[in-house]
Amino acid sequence: MRPFFVYGTLKRGQMNYARLLAGRTVSETRAWLPDAALYTAGPYPFLVRAADLLPPNATVFGELIEIHPARYQHVLELLDELEDYVPGRANNLYERVELPVQTVDGTRPAWVYVAGAAVELAIRRGELRLIKSGEW
């Protein structure tokens, strides 16, 4: 049961945290993902790791969220649905991948929802703007 690295509307204080995660977590820790950037065209961000889309020293800041074991499978399904992710589907809005995330206590493997191929293409066409701070 991997934790989730959340960086947008699933962070504490954001609307989807209250709706999907509140009361279902066992820990929430400040975390960051080097060599990653955020882009947006509206009410939520997309995380990318493609080298040609990263500004110098790009880092995304968020939280490492651990889910209560009894609720893990249900929360995983809710988050996959929110992020429009279906394993093996070619046209996912986001892809769920395991990446090493940094915390003050060291590196932890975590699930991270990254931009799907169509979103990366839209970024390359200039349709989304970079969030330079790496913070949503």
PDB file of C-alpha atoms in Angstrom:
ATOM      1  CA  MET A   1       0.000   0.000   0.000  1.00  0.00           C
ATOM      2  CA  ARG A   2       2.016   2.911  -1.319  1.00  0.00           C
ATOM      3  CA  PRO A   3       1.333   6.444  -0.149  1.00  0.00           C
ATOM      4  CA  PHE A   4       0.186   9.067  -2.650  1.00  0.00           C
ATOM      5  CA  PHE A   5       2.079  12.223  -3.553  1.00  0.00           C
ATOM      6  CA  VAL A   6      -0.597  14.893  -3.974  1.00  0.00           C
ATOM      7  CA  TYR A   7       0.177  18.327  -5.385  1.00  0.00           C
ATOM      8  CA  GLY A   8      -3.113  19.946  -6.404  1.00  0.00           C
ATOM      9  CA  THR A   9      -6.756  19.693  -5.371  1.00  0.00           C
ATOM     10  CA  LEU A  10      -6.021  16.659  -3.167  1.00  0.00           C
ATOM     11  CA  LYS A  11      -3.756  18.636  -0.803  1.00  0.00           C
ATOM     12  CA  ARG A  12      -5.052  19.554   2.662  1.00  0.00           C
ATOM     13  CA  GLY A  13      -7.294  22.600   2.437  1.00  0.00           C
ATOM     14  CA  GLN A  14      -8.268  21.914  -1.179  1.00  0.00           C
ATOM     15  CA  MET A  15     -11.739  20.779  -2.306  1.00  0.00           C
ATOM     16  CA  ASN A  16     -10.908  17.200  -3.260  1.00  0.00           C
ATOM     17  CA  TYR A  17      -9.035  16.569  -0.013  1.00  0.00           C
ATOM     18  CA  ALA A  18     -12.207  17.336   1.928  1.00  0.00           C
ATOM     19  CA  ARG A  19     -14.315  15.224  -0.418  1.00  0.00           C
ATOM     20  CA  LEU A  20     -12.080  12.149  -0.859  1.00  0.00           C
ATOM     21  CA  LEU A  21      -9.313  12.029   1.766  1.00  0.00           C
ATOM     22  CA  ALA A  22     -10.464  13.690   4.993  1.00  0.00           C
ATOM     23  CA  GLY A  23     -10.831  11.070   7.722  1.00  0.00           C
ATOM     24  CA  ARG A  24      -9.226   8.357   5.562  1.00  0.00           C
ATOM     25  CA  THR A  25      -5.532   9.141   6.097  1.00  0.00           C
ATOM     26  CA  VAL A  26      -3.038   8.063   8.744  1.00  0.00           C
ATOM     27  CA  SER A  27      -0.388  10.666   7.890  1.00  0.00           C
ATOM     28  CA  GLU A  28       0.176  13.727   5.737  1.00  0.00           C
ATOM     29  CA  THR A  29       3.746  14.920   5.297  1.00  0.00           C
ATOM     30  CA  ARG A  30       5.207  17.821   3.337  1.00  0.00           C
ATOM     31  CA  ALA A  31       7.035  16.376   0.317  1.00  0.00           C
ATOM     32  CA  TRP A  32       8.583  17.354  -3.003  1.00  0.00           C
ATOM     33  CA  LEU A  33       9.417  15.768  -6.326  1.00  0.00           C
ATOM     34  CA  PRO A  34      12.585  17.004  -8.066  1.00  0.00           C
ATOM     35  CA  ASP A  35      12.808  17.051 -11.860  1.00  0.00           C
ATOM     36  CA  ALA A  36       9.091  17.701 -12.234  1.00  0.00           C
ATOM     37  CA  ALA A  37       6.941  20.696 -13.166  1.00  0.00           C
ATOM     38  CA  LEU A  38       3.304  21.772 -12.933  1.00  0.00           C
ATOM     39  CA  TYR A  39       1.207  23.129 -15.781  1.00  0.00           C
ATOM     40  CA  THR A  40      -2.406  24.248 -15.783  1.00  0.00           C
ATOM     41  CA  ALA A  41      -5.133  25.562 -18.038  1.00  0.00           C
ATOM     42  CA  GLY A  42      -7.762  25.959 -15.347  1.00  0.00           C
ATOM     43  CA  PRO A  43      -8.935  24.560 -12.019  1.00  0.00           C
ATOM     44  CA  TYR A  44      -6.302  21.845 -11.509  1.00  0.00           C
ATOM     45  CA  PRO A  45      -2.641  21.164 -12.295  1.00  0.00           C
ATOM     46  CA  PHE A  46      -0.827  18.522 -14.322  1.00  0.00           C
ATOM     47  CA  LEU A  47       2.575  17.183 -13.265  1.00  0.00           C
ATOM     48  CA  VAL A  48       5.113  16.432 -16.001  1.00  0.00           C
ATOM     49  CA  ARG A  49       8.610  14.942 -15.962  1.00  0.00           C
ATOM     50  CA  ALA A  50       9.575  15.133 -19.643  1.00  0.00           C
ATOM     51  CA  ALA A  51      12.958  16.887 -19.828  1.00  0.00           C
ATOM     52  CA  ASP A  52      11.883  19.249 -22.621  1.00  0.00           C
ATOM     53  CA  LEU A  53       9.025  20.578 -20.451  1.00  0.00           C
ATOM     54  CA  LEU A  54      11.095  21.284 -17.322  1.00  0.00           C
ATOM     55  CA  PRO A  55      12.575  24.654 -16.463  1.00  0.00           C
ATOM     56  CA  PRO A  56      15.957  24.659 -14.667  1.00  0.00           C
ATOM     57  CA  ASN A  57      15.803  23.234 -11.118  1.00  0.00           C
ATOM     58  CA  ALA A  58      12.143  22.259 -11.548  1.00  0.00           C
ATOM     59  CA  THR A  59      10.556  20.813  -8.405  1.00  0.00           C
ATOM     60  CA  VAL A  60       6.932  20.136  -7.499  1.00  0.00           C
ATOM     61  CA  PHE A  61       5.861  20.628  -3.876  1.00  0.00           C
ATOM     62  CA  GLY A  62       3.019  18.732  -2.256  1.00  0.00           C
ATOM     63  CA  GLU A  63       2.191  16.208   0.413  1.00  0.00           C
ATOM     64  CA  LEU A  64       2.813  12.525   0.933  1.00  0.00           C
ATOM     65  CA  ILE A  65      -0.515  11.054   2.022  1.00  0.00           C
ATOM     66  CA  GLU A  66      -0.762   7.641   3.668  1.00  0.00           C
ATOM     67  CA  ILE A  67      -4.210   6.041   3.594  1.00  0.00           C
ATOM     68  CA  HIS A  68      -5.691   3.992   6.420  1.00  0.00           C
ATOM     69  CA  PRO A  69      -5.207   0.301   5.430  1.00  0.00           C
ATOM     70  CA  ALA A  70      -8.897  -0.564   5.830  1.00  0.00           C
ATOM     71  CA  ARG A  71      -9.824   2.216   3.401  1.00  0.00           C
ATOM     72  CA  TYR A  72      -6.903   1.943   0.972  1.00  0.00           C
ATOM     73  CA  GLN A  73      -8.564   0.020  -1.884  1.00  0.00           C
ATOM     74  CA  HIS A  74     -11.651   2.228  -1.817  1.00  0.00           C
ATOM     75  CA  VAL A  75      -9.576   5.431  -1.801  1.00  0.00           C
ATOM     76  CA  LEU A  76      -7.381   4.103  -4.634  1.00  0.00           C
ATOM     77  CA  GLU A  77     -10.509   3.543  -6.731  1.00  0.00           C
ATOM     78  CA  LEU A  78     -11.854   7.015  -5.883  1.00  0.00           C
ATOM     79  CA  LEU A  79      -8.564   8.691  -6.828  1.00  0.00           C
ATOM     80  CA  ASP A  80      -8.234   6.727 -10.084  1.00  0.00           C
ATOM     81  CA  GLU A  81     -11.770   7.814 -10.983  1.00  0.00           C
ATOM     82  CA  LEU A  82     -11.077  11.454 -10.085  1.00  0.00           C
ATOM     83  CA  GLU A  83      -7.913  11.480 -12.194  1.00  0.00           C
ATOM     84  CA  ASP A  84      -9.614   9.673 -15.114  1.00  0.00           C
ATOM     85  CA  TYR A  85      -7.079   6.860 -14.889  1.00  0.00           C
ATOM     86  CA  VAL A  86      -7.821   3.321 -16.052  1.00  0.00           C
ATOM     87  CA  PRO A  87      -4.875   0.875 -15.998  1.00  0.00           C
ATOM     88  CA  GLY A  88      -3.770   0.021 -19.533  1.00  0.00           C
ATOM     89  CA  ARG A  89      -6.049   2.539 -21.273  1.00  0.00           C
ATOM     90  CA  ALA A  90      -4.321   4.576 -23.981  1.00  0.00           C
ATOM     91  CA  ASN A  91      -6.118   7.909 -23.508  1.00  0.00           C
ATOM     92  CA  ASN A  92      -5.892   8.497 -19.750  1.00  0.00           C
ATOM     93  CA  LEU A  93      -6.009  12.106 -18.610  1.00  0.00           C
ATOM     94  CA  TYR A  94      -3.450  11.179 -15.938  1.00  0.00           C
ATOM     95  CA  GLU A  95      -1.237   8.130 -15.533  1.00  0.00           C
ATOM     96  CA  ARG A  96      -0.591   6.660 -12.073  1.00  0.00           C
ATOM     97  CA  VAL A  97       3.119   5.860 -11.707  1.00  0.00           C
ATOM     98  CA  GLU A  98       5.433   4.986  -8.840  1.00  0.00           C
ATOM     99  CA  LEU A  99       8.128   7.612  -8.242  1.00  0.00           C
ATOM    100  CA  PRO A 100      10.627   8.369  -5.465  1.00  0.00           C
ATOM    101  CA  VAL A 101       9.333  11.355  -3.489  1.00  0.00           C
ATOM    102  CA  GLN A 102      11.455  13.399  -1.065  1.00  0.00           C
ATOM    103  CA  THR A 103      10.511  14.232   2.525  1.00  0.00           C
ATOM    104  CA  VAL A 104      12.567  15.605   5.400  1.00  0.00           C
ATOM    105  CA  ASP A 105      12.932  11.992   6.567  1.00  0.00           C
ATOM    106  CA  GLY A 106      14.282  10.735   3.231  1.00  0.00           C
ATOM    107  CA  THR A 107      13.028   9.275  -0.024  1.00  0.00           C
ATOM    108  CA  ARG A 108       9.810   7.251  -0.208  1.00  0.00           C
ATOM    109  CA  PRO A 109       8.223   5.449  -3.175  1.00  0.00           C
ATOM    110  CA  ALA A 110       4.743   6.835  -3.840  1.00  0.00           C
ATOM    111  CA  TRP A 111       1.958   6.816  -6.370  1.00  0.00           C
ATOM    112  CA  VAL A 112       1.962  10.007  -8.426  1.00  0.00           C
ATOM    113  CA  TYR A 113      -0.622  11.012 -11.013  1.00  0.00           C
ATOM    114  CA  VAL A 114       1.271  12.483 -13.970  1.00  0.00           C
ATOM    115  CA  ALA A 115      -0.084  14.091 -17.124  1.00  0.00           C
ATOM    116  CA  GLY A 116      -1.208  11.698 -19.838  1.00  0.00           C
ATOM    117  CA  ALA A 117       0.167  11.816 -23.378  1.00  0.00           C
ATOM    118  CA  ALA A 118      -2.583  14.097 -24.753  1.00  0.00           C
ATOM    119  CA  VAL A 119      -1.950  16.650 -21.994  1.00  0.00           C
ATOM    120  CA  GLU A 120       1.802  16.609 -22.658  1.00  0.00           C
ATOM    121  CA  LEU A 121       1.050  17.268 -26.325  1.00  0.00           C
ATOM    122  CA  ALA A 122      -1.197  20.198 -25.375  1.00  0.00           C
ATOM    123  CA  ILE A 123       1.602  21.610 -23.210  1.00  0.00           C
ATOM    124  CA  ARG A 124       4.016  21.392 -26.129  1.00  0.00           C
ATOM    125  CA  ARG A 125       1.459  23.276 -28.283  1.00  0.00           C
ATOM    126  CA  GLY A 126       1.422  26.060 -25.666  1.00  0.00           C
ATOM    127  CA  GLU A 127      -2.125  25.411 -24.447  1.00  0.00           C
ATOM    128  CA  LEU A 128      -1.207  25.197 -20.743  1.00  0.00           C
ATOM    129  CA  ARG A 129       0.859  27.572 -18.653  1.00  0.00           C
ATOM    130  CA  LEU A 130       3.777  26.667 -16.418  1.00  0.00           C
ATOM    131  CA  ILE A 131       3.338  27.147 -12.659  1.00  0.00           C
ATOM    132  CA  LYS A 132       6.865  28.447 -12.037  1.00  0.00           C
ATOM    133  CA  SER A 133       6.798  28.010  -8.246  1.00  0.00           C
ATOM    134  CA  GLY A 134       6.000  24.291  -8.471  1.00  0.00           C
ATOM    135  CA  GLU A 135       3.326  24.897  -5.811  1.00  0.00           C
ATOM    136  CA  TRP A 136      -0.425  24.709  -6.412  1.00  0.00           C
TER     137      TRP A 136
END
